[in-house]
mmCIF file of C-alpha atoms in Angstrom:
data_model
loop_
_atom_site.group_PDB
_atom_site.id
_atom_site.type_symbol
_atom_site.label_atom_id
_atom_site.label_comp_id
_atom_site.label_asym_id
_atom_site.label_seq_id
_atom_site.Cartn_x
_atom_site.Cartn_y
_atom_site.Cartn_z
ATOM 1 C CA ALA A 1 77.770 78.577 66.155
ATOM 2 C CA GLY A 2 74.114 78.291 65.258
ATOM 3 C CA GLY A 3 74.271 75.136 63.156
ATOM 4 C CA PRO A 4 75.255 74.161 59.610
ATOM 5 C CA ARG A 5 75.682 76.589 56.858
ATOM 6 C CA GLY A 6 72.404 78.275 56.049
ATOM 7 C CA THR A 7 70.635 77.483 59.365
ATOM 8 C CA ALA A 8 72.187 80.048 61.804
ATOM 9 C CA PRO A 9 69.342 82.214 63.389
ATOM 10 C CA GLY A 10 70.635 85.365 61.649
ATOM 11 C CA GLN A 11 70.630 83.637 58.236
ATOM 12 C CA GLN A 12 67.266 82.145 58.962
ATOM 13 C CA LEU A 13 65.945 85.609 59.587
ATOM 14 C CA ARG A 14 67.320 87.034 56.556
ATOM 15 C CA ALA A 15 65.959 84.088 54.450
ATOM 16 C CA LEU A 16 62.513 85.566 55.264
ATOM 17 C CA PHE A 17 63.402 88.648 53.187
ATOM 18 C CA TYR A 18 65.289 86.896 50.450
ATOM 19 C CA ALA A 19 68.387 88.558 51.851
ATOM 20 C CA LEU A 20 70.793 85.502 51.730
ATOM 21 C CA GLY A 21 73.387 85.695 48.921
ATOM 22 C CA PRO A 22 74.729 83.045 46.758
ATOM 23 C CA GLY A 23 77.692 82.269 49.045
ATOM 24 C CA GLU A 24 75.426 81.479 51.969
ATOM 25 C CA SER A 25 72.620 79.580 50.173
ATOM 26 C CA SER A 26 74.270 77.425 47.425
ATOM 27 C CA PHE A 27 74.465 73.666 47.917
ATOM 28 C CA ARG A 28 75.803 70.790 45.865
ATOM 29 C CA THR A 29 72.842 68.480 46.502
ATOM 30 C CA VAL A 30 69.236 68.774 47.352
ATOM 31 C CA GLU A 31 69.895 66.725 50.617
ATOM 32 C CA GLU A 32 72.147 69.672 51.768
ATOM 33 C CA VAL A 33 69.405 72.341 51.443
ATOM 34 C CA PRO A 34 68.107 73.267 54.791
ATOM 35 C CA ASP A 35 64.274 73.221 55.406
ATOM 36 C CA TYR A 36 64.088 77.130 55.537
ATOM 37 C CA VAL A 37 60.232 77.048 55.887
ATOM 38 C CA GLU A 38 60.139 74.710 58.869
ATOM 39 C CA LYS A 39 62.953 76.561 60.590
ATOM 40 C CA SER A 40 61.109 79.880 60.068
ATOM 41 C CA ILE A 41 58.146 78.843 62.331
ATOM 42 C CA PRO A 42 59.668 80.634 65.459
ATOM 43 C CA PHE A 43 60.109 83.820 63.338
ATOM 44 C CA PHE A 44 56.482 83.492 61.993
ATOM 45 C CA ILE A 45 55.207 83.545 65.656
ATOM 46 C CA THR A 46 57.606 86.410 66.660
ATOM 47 C CA PHE A 47 56.530 88.724 63.680
ATOM 48 C CA ILE A 48 52.845 88.010 64.260
ATOM 49 C CA GLY A 49 53.299 89.070 67.863
ATOM 50 C CA LEU A 50 55.180 92.319 66.603
ATOM 51 C CA GLU A 51 52.452 92.994 64.204
ATOM 52 C CA PHE A 52 49.849 92.885 67.005
ATOM 53 C CA ALA A 53 51.886 95.190 68.982
ATOM 54 C CA VAL A 54 52.484 97.787 66.350
ATOM 55 C CA SER A 55 48.974 97.783 65.133
ATOM 56 C CA TRP A 56 47.784 98.408 68.729
ATOM 57 C CA ILE A 57 50.275 101.249 69.013
ATOM 58 C CA GLN A 58 49.436 102.732 65.687
ATOM 59 C CA LYS A 59 45.698 102.397 65.490
ATOM 60 C CA ARG A 60 44.629 101.201 69.034
ATOM 61 C CA LYS A 61 43.102 98.033 67.433
ATOM 62 C CA LEU A 62 44.387 94.485 66.718
ATOM 63 C CA PRO A 63 45.110 93.494 63.022
ATOM 64 C CA GLY A 64 42.829 90.573 63.279
ATOM 65 C CA ARG A 65 40.362 88.332 65.028
ATOM 66 C CA ILE A 66 40.916 85.015 66.967
ATOM 67 C CA ASN A 67 38.426 83.091 64.831
ATOM 68 C CA ASP A 68 39.890 84.172 61.532
ATOM 69 C CA GLY A 69 43.474 83.798 62.826
ATOM 70 C CA ILE A 70 42.872 80.227 63.975
ATOM 71 C CA SER A 71 41.249 79.448 60.637
ATOM 72 C CA SER A 72 44.192 80.782 58.695
ATOM 73 C CA LEU A 73 46.666 78.765 60.843
ATOM 74 C CA SER A 74 44.577 75.682 60.544
ATOM 75 C CA LEU A 75 44.604 75.980 56.736
ATOM 76 C CA GLY A 76 48.381 76.485 56.842
ATOM 77 C CA ILE A 77 48.796 73.312 58.943
ATOM 78 C CA LEU A 78 46.583 71.397 56.634
ATOM 79 C CA SER A 79 48.541 72.429 53.625
ATOM 80 C CA ARG A 80 51.803 71.079 55.149
ATOM 81 C CA LEU A 81 50.495 67.713 56.332
ATOM 82 C CA PRO A 82 51.015 65.966 52.961
ATOM 83 C CA ASP A 83 54.618 66.828 53.256
ATOM 84 C CA VAL A 84 54.884 64.715 56.342
ATOM 85 C CA LEU A 85 53.990 61.563 54.367
ATOM 86 C CA PHE A 86 55.444 62.301 50.930
ATOM 87 C CA ARG A 87 58.296 64.197 49.522
ATOM 88 C CA SER A 88 57.254 67.582 47.755
ATOM 89 C CA ILE A 89 55.863 66.884 44.301
ATOM 90 C CA GLU A 90 57.530 70.072 43.073
ATOM 91 C CA LEU A 91 60.992 68.533 43.954
ATOM 92 C CA ILE A 92 59.932 65.036 42.809
ATOM 93 C CA SER A 93 58.851 66.186 39.449
ATOM 94 C CA TYR A 94 61.712 68.760 39.016
ATOM 95 C CA ILE A 95 64.385 66.044 39.865
ATOM 96 C CA TYR A 96 62.817 63.621 37.498
ATOM 97 C CA VAL A 97 62.996 66.057 34.590
ATOM 98 C CA TRP A 98 66.557 67.043 35.618
ATOM 99 C CA ASN A 99 67.717 63.406 35.689
ATOM 100 C CA ASN A 100 66.196 62.353 32.465
ATOM 101 C CA TYR A 101 65.844 65.231 30.179
ATOM 102 C CA ARG A 102 68.244 68.129 31.104
ATOM 103 C CA LEU A 103 69.825 69.714 28.095
ATOM 104 C CA PHE A 104 72.931 71.166 29.886
ATOM 105 C CA GLU A 105 74.051 71.804 33.402
ATOM 106 C CA LEU A 106 74.734 75.143 34.908
ATOM 107 C CA PRO A 107 77.284 75.186 37.784
ATOM 108 C CA TRP A 108 75.427 74.936 41.173
ATOM 109 C CA ASP A 109 77.977 77.288 42.842
ATOM 110 C CA SER A 110 77.978 80.047 40.355
ATOM 111 C CA PRO A 111 76.393 83.443 41.400
ATOM 112 C CA TRP A 112 75.005 83.722 37.856
ATOM 113 C CA THR A 113 73.046 80.521 38.213
ATOM 114 C CA TRP A 114 71.738 81.734 41.631
ATOM 115 C CA TYR A 115 70.421 85.003 40.203
ATOM 116 C CA LEU A 116 69.035 83.521 37.112
ATOM 117 C CA THR A 117 67.144 80.981 39.303
ATOM 118 C CA LEU A 118 65.736 83.742 41.298
ATOM 119 C CA LEU A 119 64.284 85.309 38.159
ATOM 120 C CA GLY A 120 63.209 81.958 36.834
ATOM 121 C CA VAL A 121 61.331 80.822 39.986
ATOM 122 C CA ASP A 122 59.584 84.239 40.373
ATOM 123 C CA PHE A 123 58.564 84.350 36.752
ATOM 124 C CA ALA A 124 57.152 80.825 36.956
ATOM 125 C CA TYR A 125 55.292 81.847 40.111
ATOM 126 C CA TYR A 126 53.898 84.823 38.333
ATOM 127 C CA CYS A 127 52.606 82.715 35.438
ATOM 128 C CA PHE A 128 51.188 80.105 37.875
ATOM 129 C CA HIS A 129 49.674 82.747 40.151
ATOM 130 C CA ARG A 130 48.003 84.408 37.227
ATOM 131 C CA MET A 131 46.648 81.230 35.822
ATOM 132 C CA SER A 132 45.340 80.410 39.326
ATOM 133 C CA HIS A 133 43.068 83.503 38.990
ATOM 134 C CA GLU A 134 42.098 82.918 35.425
ATOM 135 C CA VAL A 135 41.413 79.218 35.180
ATOM 136 C CA ASN A 136 38.518 78.021 37.263
ATOM 137 C CA ILE A 137 39.838 74.676 38.401
ATOM 138 C CA LEU A 138 43.166 76.309 39.583
ATOM 139 C CA TRP A 139 41.206 79.032 41.275
ATOM 140 C CA ALA A 140 39.231 76.457 43.252
ATOM 141 C CA ALA A 141 42.476 75.714 45.101
ATOM 142 C CA HIS A 142 43.991 79.123 45.190
ATOM 143 C CA GLN A 143 40.872 80.890 46.458
ATOM 144 C CA VAL A 144 41.454 79.376 49.919
ATOM 145 C CA HIS A 145 44.312 81.966 50.312
ATOM 146 C CA HIS A 146 41.998 84.787 49.513
ATOM 147 C CA SER A 147 39.107 83.647 51.623
ATOM 148 C CA SER A 148 40.055 85.665 54.677
ATOM 149 C CA GLU A 149 38.312 89.046 55.256
ATOM 150 C CA ASP A 150 41.281 90.125 57.416
ATOM 151 C CA TYR A 151 44.740 90.993 56.122
ATOM 152 C CA ASN A 152 47.546 90.236 58.362
ATOM 153 C CA LEU A 153 50.503 87.844 58.802
ATOM 154 C CA PHE A 154 48.087 85.035 59.703
ATOM 155 C CA THR A 155 46.677 85.449 56.178
ATOM 156 C CA ALA A 156 50.199 84.510 54.768
ATOM 157 C CA LEU A 157 49.870 81.177 56.197
ATOM 158 C CA ARG A 158 46.470 80.508 54.905
ATOM 159 C CA GLN A 159 47.315 78.113 52.070
ATOM 160 C CA SER A 160 45.573 75.317 50.024
ATOM 161 C CA VAL A 161 46.289 71.609 50.327
ATOM 162 C CA LEU A 162 45.638 71.236 46.584
ATOM 163 C CA GLN A 163 47.589 74.108 45.093
ATOM 164 C CA LYS A 164 50.979 72.438 45.164
ATOM 165 C CA TYR A 165 49.644 69.624 42.951
ATOM 166 C CA THR A 166 48.997 72.098 40.082
ATOM 167 C CA SER A 167 51.979 74.600 40.533
ATOM 168 C CA TRP A 168 54.802 72.059 40.007
ATOM 169 C CA MET A 169 54.451 71.965 36.170
ATOM 170 C CA PHE A 170 55.297 75.662 35.748
ATOM 171 C CA ASN A 171 58.746 75.202 37.151
ATOM 172 C CA LEU A 172 59.709 72.247 34.983
ATOM 173 C CA PRO A 173 61.437 74.279 32.096
ATOM 174 C CA MET A 174 64.104 75.252 34.514
ATOM 175 C CA ALA A 175 64.855 71.586 35.269
ATOM 176 C CA LEU A 176 66.295 71.430 31.738
ATOM 177 C CA PHE A 177 69.433 73.321 32.934
ATOM 178 C CA ILE A 178 69.205 74.563 36.539
ATOM 179 C CA PRO A 179 70.383 72.123 39.362
ATOM 180 C CA PRO A 180 67.702 70.893 41.653
ATOM 181 C CA SER A 181 69.663 72.126 44.751
ATOM 182 C CA VAL A 182 69.604 75.721 43.469
ATOM 183 C CA PHE A 183 65.946 75.452 42.576
ATOM 184 C CA ALA A 184 65.065 74.012 46.027
ATOM 185 C CA VAL A 185 66.560 77.014 47.757
ATOM 186 C CA HIS A 186 64.748 79.638 45.642
ATOM 187 C CA LEU A 187 61.446 77.679 45.850
ATOM 188 C CA GLN A 188 61.568 78.181 49.646
ATOM 189 C CA PHE A 189 62.887 81.805 49.511
ATOM 190 C CA ASN A 190 60.094 82.891 47.138
ATOM 191 C CA LEU A 191 57.448 81.418 49.431
ATOM 192 C CA LEU A 192 59.068 82.880 52.646
ATOM 193 C CA TYR A 193 59.364 86.413 51.096
ATOM 194 C CA GLN A 194 55.599 86.506 50.705
ATOM 195 C CA PHE A 195 54.948 86.111 54.370
ATOM 196 C CA TRP A 196 56.021 89.586 55.572
ATOM 197 C CA ILE A 197 54.039 91.373 52.706
ATOM 198 C CA HIS A 198 50.648 90.309 54.298
ATOM 199 C CA THR A 199 50.346 93.156 56.600
ATOM 200 C CA GLU A 200 48.712 96.652 56.975
ATOM 201 C CA VAL A 201 51.227 98.062 59.355
ATOM 202 C CA ILE A 202 53.680 98.843 56.536
ATOM 203 C CA THR A 203 52.539 101.587 54.275
ATOM 204 C CA LYS A 204 54.786 102.483 51.313
ATOM 205 C CA LEU A 205 58.443 101.581 50.796
ATOM 206 C CA GLY A 206 59.508 104.318 48.364
ATOM 207 C CA PRO A 207 61.582 103.458 45.314
ATOM 208 C CA LEU A 208 61.451 99.702 46.235
ATOM 209 C CA GLU A 209 57.772 99.774 45.164
ATOM 210 C CA TRP A 210 58.921 99.943 41.548
ATOM 211 C CA ILE A 211 60.860 96.584 41.650
ATOM 212 C CA LEU A 212 59.705 94.539 44.729
ATOM 213 C CA ASN A 213 56.307 93.024 45.736
ATOM 214 C CA THR A 214 55.468 95.102 48.791
ATOM 215 C CA PRO A 215 52.688 95.072 51.405
ATOM 216 C CA SER A 216 51.034 97.906 49.502
ATOM 217 C CA HIS A 217 50.986 96.059 46.168
ATOM 218 C CA HIS A 218 49.827 92.776 47.777
ATOM 219 C CA ARG A 219 47.093 94.464 49.630
ATOM 220 C CA VAL A 220 45.610 95.323 46.173
ATOM 221 C CA HIS A 221 46.014 91.594 45.173
ATOM 222 C CA HIS A 222 43.934 90.591 48.178
ATOM 223 C CA GLY A 223 41.205 93.185 47.627
ATOM 224 C CA ARG A 224 37.560 92.520 46.350
ATOM 225 C CA ASN A 225 37.147 96.110 45.121
ATOM 226 C CA PRO A 226 36.700 96.186 41.380
ATOM 227 C CA TYR A 227 39.976 97.924 40.776
ATOM 228 C CA CYS A 228 41.876 95.259 42.621
ATOM 229 C CA ILE A 229 40.396 92.101 40.838
ATOM 230 C CA ASP A 230 43.120 90.113 38.955
ATOM 231 C CA LYS A 231 46.007 92.446 39.690
ATOM 232 C CA ASN A 232 49.586 92.184 41.186
ATOM 233 C CA TYR A 233 50.388 88.622 40.747
ATOM 234 C CA GLY A 234 54.234 88.907 41.536
ATOM 235 C CA GLY A 235 55.817 86.838 44.227
ATOM 236 C CA THR A 236 59.065 88.554 45.092
ATOM 237 C CA LEU A 237 59.277 91.070 42.139
ATOM 238 C CA ILE A 238 56.517 93.397 40.854
ATOM 239 C CA ILE A 239 58.357 93.752 37.456
ATOM 240 C CA TRP A 240 56.363 91.049 35.847
ATOM 241 C CA ASP A 241 53.013 92.844 36.486
ATOM 242 C CA ARG A 242 54.507 96.120 35.143
ATOM 243 C CA ILE A 243 55.642 94.226 31.887
ATOM 244 C CA PHE A 244 52.427 92.248 31.324
ATOM 245 C CA GLY A 245 49.967 94.917 32.222
ATOM 246 C CA THR A 246 48.468 93.484 35.501
ATOM 247 C CA PHE A 247 49.874 96.027 37.817
ATOM 248 C CA GLU A 248 47.688 98.377 39.939
ATOM 249 C CA ALA A 249 48.779 100.714 42.588
ATOM 250 C CA GLU A 250 46.880 100.862 45.912
ATOM 251 C CA ASP A 251 44.249 103.631 45.859
ATOM 252 C CA ALA A 252 40.820 103.537 47.507
ATOM 253 C CA LYS A 253 40.643 101.627 50.871
ATOM 254 C CA VAL A 254 40.971 97.897 50.168
ATOM 255 C CA VAL A 255 38.189 95.620 51.299
ATOM 256 C CA TYR A 256 39.599 92.053 51.643
ATOM 257 C CA GLY A 257 38.343 88.677 50.833
ATOM 258 C CA LEU A 258 36.359 86.981 47.921
ATOM 259 C CA THR A 259 33.760 88.782 45.832
ATOM 260 C CA HIS A 260 31.370 86.266 47.261
ATOM 261 C CA PRO A 261 32.482 85.464 50.789
ATOM 262 C CA VAL A 262 32.402 81.803 51.905
ATOM 263 C CA ASN A 263 31.415 82.773 55.516
ATOM 264 C CA SER A 264 33.040 79.888 57.243
ATOM 265 C CA PHE A 265 35.924 79.159 59.641
ATOM 266 C CA ASP A 266 35.783 75.348 58.809
ATOM 267 C CA PRO A 267 39.197 74.561 57.207
ATOM 268 C CA ILE A 268 37.813 71.319 55.544
ATOM 269 C CA MET A 269 34.825 73.146 54.090
ATOM 270 C CA LEU A 270 37.050 75.954 52.760
ATOM 271 C CA GLN A 271 39.268 73.447 50.955
ATOM 272 C CA LEU A 272 36.424 71.354 49.469
ATOM 273 C CA ARG A 273 33.440 73.685 48.882
ATOM 274 C CA PRO A 274 34.981 75.427 45.651
ATOM 275 C CA LEU A 275 35.385 71.990 44.106
ATOM 276 C CA ALA A 276 31.813 71.016 44.888
ATOM 277 C CA HIS A 277 30.692 74.329 43.281
ATOM 278 C CA ILE A 278 32.665 73.429 40.111
ATOM 279 C CA TRP A 279 31.148 69.956 40.066
ATOM 280 C CA ASN A 280 27.607 71.216 40.416
ATOM 281 C CA THR A 281 28.028 73.973 37.869
ATOM 282 C CA PHE A 282 29.730 71.475 35.421
ATOM 283 C CA TRP A 283 26.658 69.219 35.433
ATOM 284 C CA ALA A 284 24.157 72.088 35.429
ATOM 285 C CA THR A 285 25.699 73.783 32.333
ATOM 286 C CA PRO A 286 24.405 72.513 29.056
ATOM 287 C CA GLY A 287 26.751 71.613 26.136
ATOM 288 C CA PHE A 288 30.008 69.693 26.186
ATOM 289 C CA CYS A 289 32.073 72.728 25.222
ATOM 290 C CA ASN A 290 30.381 74.904 27.870
ATOM 291 C CA LYS A 291 31.098 72.203 30.483
ATOM 292 C CA LEU A 292 34.801 72.331 29.546
ATOM 293 C CA SER A 293 34.648 76.135 29.845
ATOM 294 C CA VAL A 294 33.327 75.812 33.334
ATOM 295 C CA ILE A 295 36.635 74.027 34.232
ATOM 296 C CA PHE A 296 39.213 75.942 32.131
ATOM 297 C CA LYS A 297 37.854 79.510 31.740
ATOM 298 C CA GLY A 298 37.670 82.058 34.499
ATOM 299 C CA PRO A 299 35.705 81.725 37.691
ATOM 300 C CA GLY A 300 33.353 84.489 36.512
ATOM 301 C CA TRP A 301 32.649 82.863 33.127
ATOM 302 C CA GLY A 302 29.176 81.841 31.983
ATOM 303 C CA PRO A 303 27.682 80.933 28.647
ATOM 304 C CA GLY A 304 27.764 83.915 26.313
ATOM 305 C CA LYS A 305 30.302 85.783 28.639
ATOM 306 C CA PRO A 306 34.050 86.621 27.932
ATOM 307 C CA ARG A 307 36.601 84.177 29.219
ATOM 308 C CA LEU A 308 37.237 86.049 32.518
ATOM 309 C CA GLY A 309 33.516 87.094 32.994
ATOM 310 C CA LEU A 310 31.948 90.524 32.881
ATOM 311 C CA PRO A 311 33.675 93.287 34.955
ATOM 312 C CA GLU A 312 30.268 94.860 35.598
ATOM 313 C CA GLU A 313 29.146 91.706 37.442
ATOM 314 C CA ILE A 314 31.792 92.277 40.175
ATOM 315 C CA PRO A 315 29.885 93.345 43.326
ATOM 316 C CA VAL A 316 30.174 97.036 44.152
ATOM 317 C CA ILE A 317 32.106 97.951 47.329
ATOM 318 C CA THR A 318 30.186 100.298 49.524
ATOM 319 C CA GLY A 319 32.714 100.628 52.401
ATOM 320 C CA LYS A 320 30.079 99.231 54.759
ATOM 321 C CA GLU A 321 30.866 95.509 54.309
ATOM 322 C CA VAL A 322 30.844 93.571 57.642
ATOM 323 C CA PRO A 323 33.264 90.532 57.775
ATOM 324 C CA PHE A 324 31.698 87.205 58.736
ATOM 325 C CA ASN A 325 31.954 87.104 62.622
ATOM 326 C CA PRO A 326 29.264 84.867 64.372
ATOM 327 C CA HIS A 327 28.515 85.753 68.011
ATOM 328 C CA VAL A 328 30.408 83.280 70.134
ATOM 329 C CA PRO A 329 30.783 83.602 73.908
ATOM 330 C CA ALA A 330 34.169 84.856 75.012
ATOM 331 C CA TYR A 331 34.976 81.642 76.927
ATOM 332 C CA LEU A 332 34.434 79.565 73.795
ATOM 333 C CA ASN A 333 36.946 81.605 71.872
ATOM 334 C CA PHE A 334 39.320 81.180 74.703
ATOM 335 C CA TYR A 335 38.792 77.426 74.892
ATOM 336 C CA ALA A 336 39.456 77.135 71.052
ATOM 337 C CA PHE A 337 42.534 79.285 71.387
ATOM 338 C CA VAL A 338 43.994 77.082 74.133
ATOM 339 C CA HIS A 339 43.164 73.857 72.366
ATOM 340 C CA PHE A 340 44.516 75.133 69.142
ATOM 341 C CA ALA A 341 47.842 75.829 70.938
ATOM 342 C CA VAL A 342 47.878 72.220 72.028
ATOM 343 C CA ILE A 343 47.466 71.141 68.417
ATOM 344 C CA LEU A 344 50.000 73.454 67.173
ATOM 345 C CA ASP A 345 52.478 71.955 69.640
ATOM 346 C CA LEU A 346 51.579 68.506 68.530
ATOM 347 C CA TYR A 347 52.145 69.516 64.897
ATOM 348 C CA VAL A 348 55.615 70.908 65.715
ATOM 349 C CA GLU A 349 56.454 67.772 67.578
ATOM 350 C CA LEU A 350 55.261 65.577 64.755
ATOM 351 C CA LEU A 351 57.545 67.520 62.311
ATOM 352 C CA ALA A 352 60.476 67.025 64.657
ATOM 353 C CA SER A 353 60.083 63.302 65.274
ATOM 354 C CA MET A 354 58.364 62.007 61.982
ATOM 355 C CA THR A 355 61.630 60.066 60.878
ATOM 356 C CA ILE A 356 61.510 57.872 64.139
ATOM 357 C CA LEU A 357 57.764 57.333 64.319
ATOM 358 C CA SER A 358 55.980 54.237 62.853
ATOM 359 C CA GLN A 359 53.726 54.953 59.873
ATOM 360 C CA GLY A 360 50.644 54.083 61.915
ATOM 361 C CA THR A 361 51.464 56.600 64.668
ATOM 362 C CA VAL A 362 52.153 59.267 62.061
ATOM 363 C CA LEU A 363 48.763 58.578 60.330
ATOM 364 C CA LEU A 364 46.953 58.609 63.786
ATOM 365 C CA ARG A 365 48.517 61.993 64.618
ATOM 366 C CA ILE A 366 47.697 63.447 61.221
ATOM 367 C CA GLY A 367 44.177 62.185 61.435
ATOM 368 C CA PHE A 368 43.690 63.688 65.016
ATOM 369 C CA ILE A 369 45.083 67.022 63.805
ATOM 370 C CA ILE A 370 42.617 67.116 60.988
ATOM 371 C CA LEU A 371 39.771 66.069 63.337
ATOM 372 C CA SER A 372 40.737 68.949 65.684
ATOM 373 C CA LEU A 373 40.937 71.624 63.130
ATOM 374 C CA ALA A 374 37.569 70.721 61.805
ATOM 375 C CA SER A 375 36.146 70.734 65.340
ATOM 376 C CA PHE A 376 37.538 74.176 66.102
ATOM 377 C CA GLY A 377 36.087 75.587 62.928
ATOM 378 C CA LEU A 378 32.590 74.495 63.947
ATOM 379 C CA LEU A 379 33.115 75.800 67.499
ATOM 380 C CA MET A 380 34.014 79.230 66.254
ATOM 381 C CA GLU A 381 30.792 79.190 64.084
ATOM 382 C CA ASN A 382 28.845 78.127 67.148
ATOM 383 C CA LYS A 383 27.343 75.139 65.092
ATOM 384 C CA SER A 384 24.836 72.934 66.927
ATOM 385 C CA LYS A 385 26.863 69.745 66.565
ATOM 386 C CA ALA A 386 30.174 71.299 67.455
ATOM 387 C CA GLY A 387 29.964 70.335 71.063
ATOM 388 C CA ILE A 388 29.335 66.637 70.356
ATOM 389 C CA LEU A 389 32.352 66.438 67.842
ATOM 390 C CA GLU A 390 34.506 68.193 70.537
ATOM 391 C CA VAL A 391 33.661 65.716 73.272
ATOM 392 C CA ILE A 392 34.583 62.868 70.870
ATOM 393 C CA ARG A 393 37.753 64.709 70.009
ATOM 394 C CA CYS A 394 38.822 65.092 73.652
ATOM 395 C CA LEU A 395 38.080 61.577 74.593
ATOM 396 C CA VAL A 396 40.222 60.406 71.508
ATOM 397 C CA PHE A 397 43.051 62.691 72.799
ATOM 398 C CA ILE A 398 42.996 61.360 76.405
ATOM 399 C CA GLY A 399 43.024 57.755 75.102
ATOM 400 C CA ALA A 400 45.759 58.285 72.650
ATOM 401 C CA TYR A 401 47.852 60.314 75.152
ATOM 402 C CA LYS A 402 47.442 57.646 77.872
ATOM 403 C CA LEU A 403 48.609 55.063 75.230
ATOM 404 C CA GLY A 404 51.714 57.025 74.408
ATOM 405 C CA CYS A 405 50.616 57.835 70.871
ATOM 406 C CA PHE A 406 50.778 61.584 71.529
ATOM 407 C CA ARG A 407 53.386 63.665 73.364
ATOM 408 C CA SER A 408 54.171 67.247 73.813
ATOM 409 C CA HIS A 409 57.145 68.993 72.177
ATOM 410 C CA TYR A 410 57.804 70.167 75.703
ATOM 411 C CA SER A 411 57.704 67.418 78.213
ATOM 412 C CA PHE A 412 56.864 69.530 81.186
ATOM 413 C CA LEU A 413 53.503 70.247 79.627
ATOM 414 C CA GLY A 414 52.452 66.664 79.794
ATOM 415 C CA TYR A 415 50.173 66.839 82.883
ATOM 416 C CA ALA A 416 48.706 70.264 81.802
ATOM 417 C CA TYR A 417 47.669 68.657 78.473
ATOM 418 C CA GLU A 418 45.841 65.830 80.428
ATOM 419 C CA VAL A 419 44.012 68.484 82.498
#
């Protein structure tokens, strides 16, 4: 009941908390490994609703805003779109090294292999995550995740399109001896675990704070207070931060976001502007070695400064910071919310049917999703050209829907979508 091993609802729920043991999540081949991330989408939605309810009961306020929430979800969808067309580069590179260069082979069904992989994947994530804050070109991708000035479960889904194309290399040493099927399980578990720690409704978790990454620890990581900068890089475990001196306990109230906020809800701009900044800084900086430093030293570096920049240049937090929140009529926010729900449904339907669709139809749907997410971002910023783009988008939708290129995941909604 509930599907193949590893996909029953109870198991899927426990996968969110890294609570599946070796006997439930060990597989002989990569092809047998469930897509735990995709199957977790209903739980993401459920927990987001629960977070809103608990926050309202606790504080009489919601944990986020419509515009920021839609922006986070848009970035999450964008980050997953390449996986519709291509197999994950993390798995492709790992399997290649395993097939051609492995030194020995640990048994895929051994609990010792399972727990060793847990530690290996989490340590690799710590190394990658730390480098993503200390190397400017990596930070250009990773800062997308930090760009929200809210901190809630929506923020967990706020991911970069480009980050996975730099993270894969940190996992390759494990491919010398750990089977790809075991790695594929823990790669997903490590990602899923980090969903639930993006919340303010959970305070402290007692002794677990010494070992696990928790909401309290991760709130520090997302802060722009000077004491929060470059701290708490762990994924599932906090032990690496304690060992390597990057741990910081939550203290003063955390103010979230980037030290220099981007002030936008446009998911395309949020992905590309950091790269444009590096490009412009690269050409404006004199000297070949300095140009290389722009790319490979910290985002706060400048000529004559230490590798990670000067701590005293981090903007002071006054407690009076106001998140970017342009005035938009309520009906426009409602409009964006309803149309985003349509796009979310089309995205879920695309994931469910991509194996039976032609490549042209898949590319059309992906292009339309990207166009829609960009349009919603401009609408929520009340940009002057947003209305023109939205009219074009709606006309494209009607035409493609009438031609049968789009369809709802729920057939009974077809007429409503046309309306």
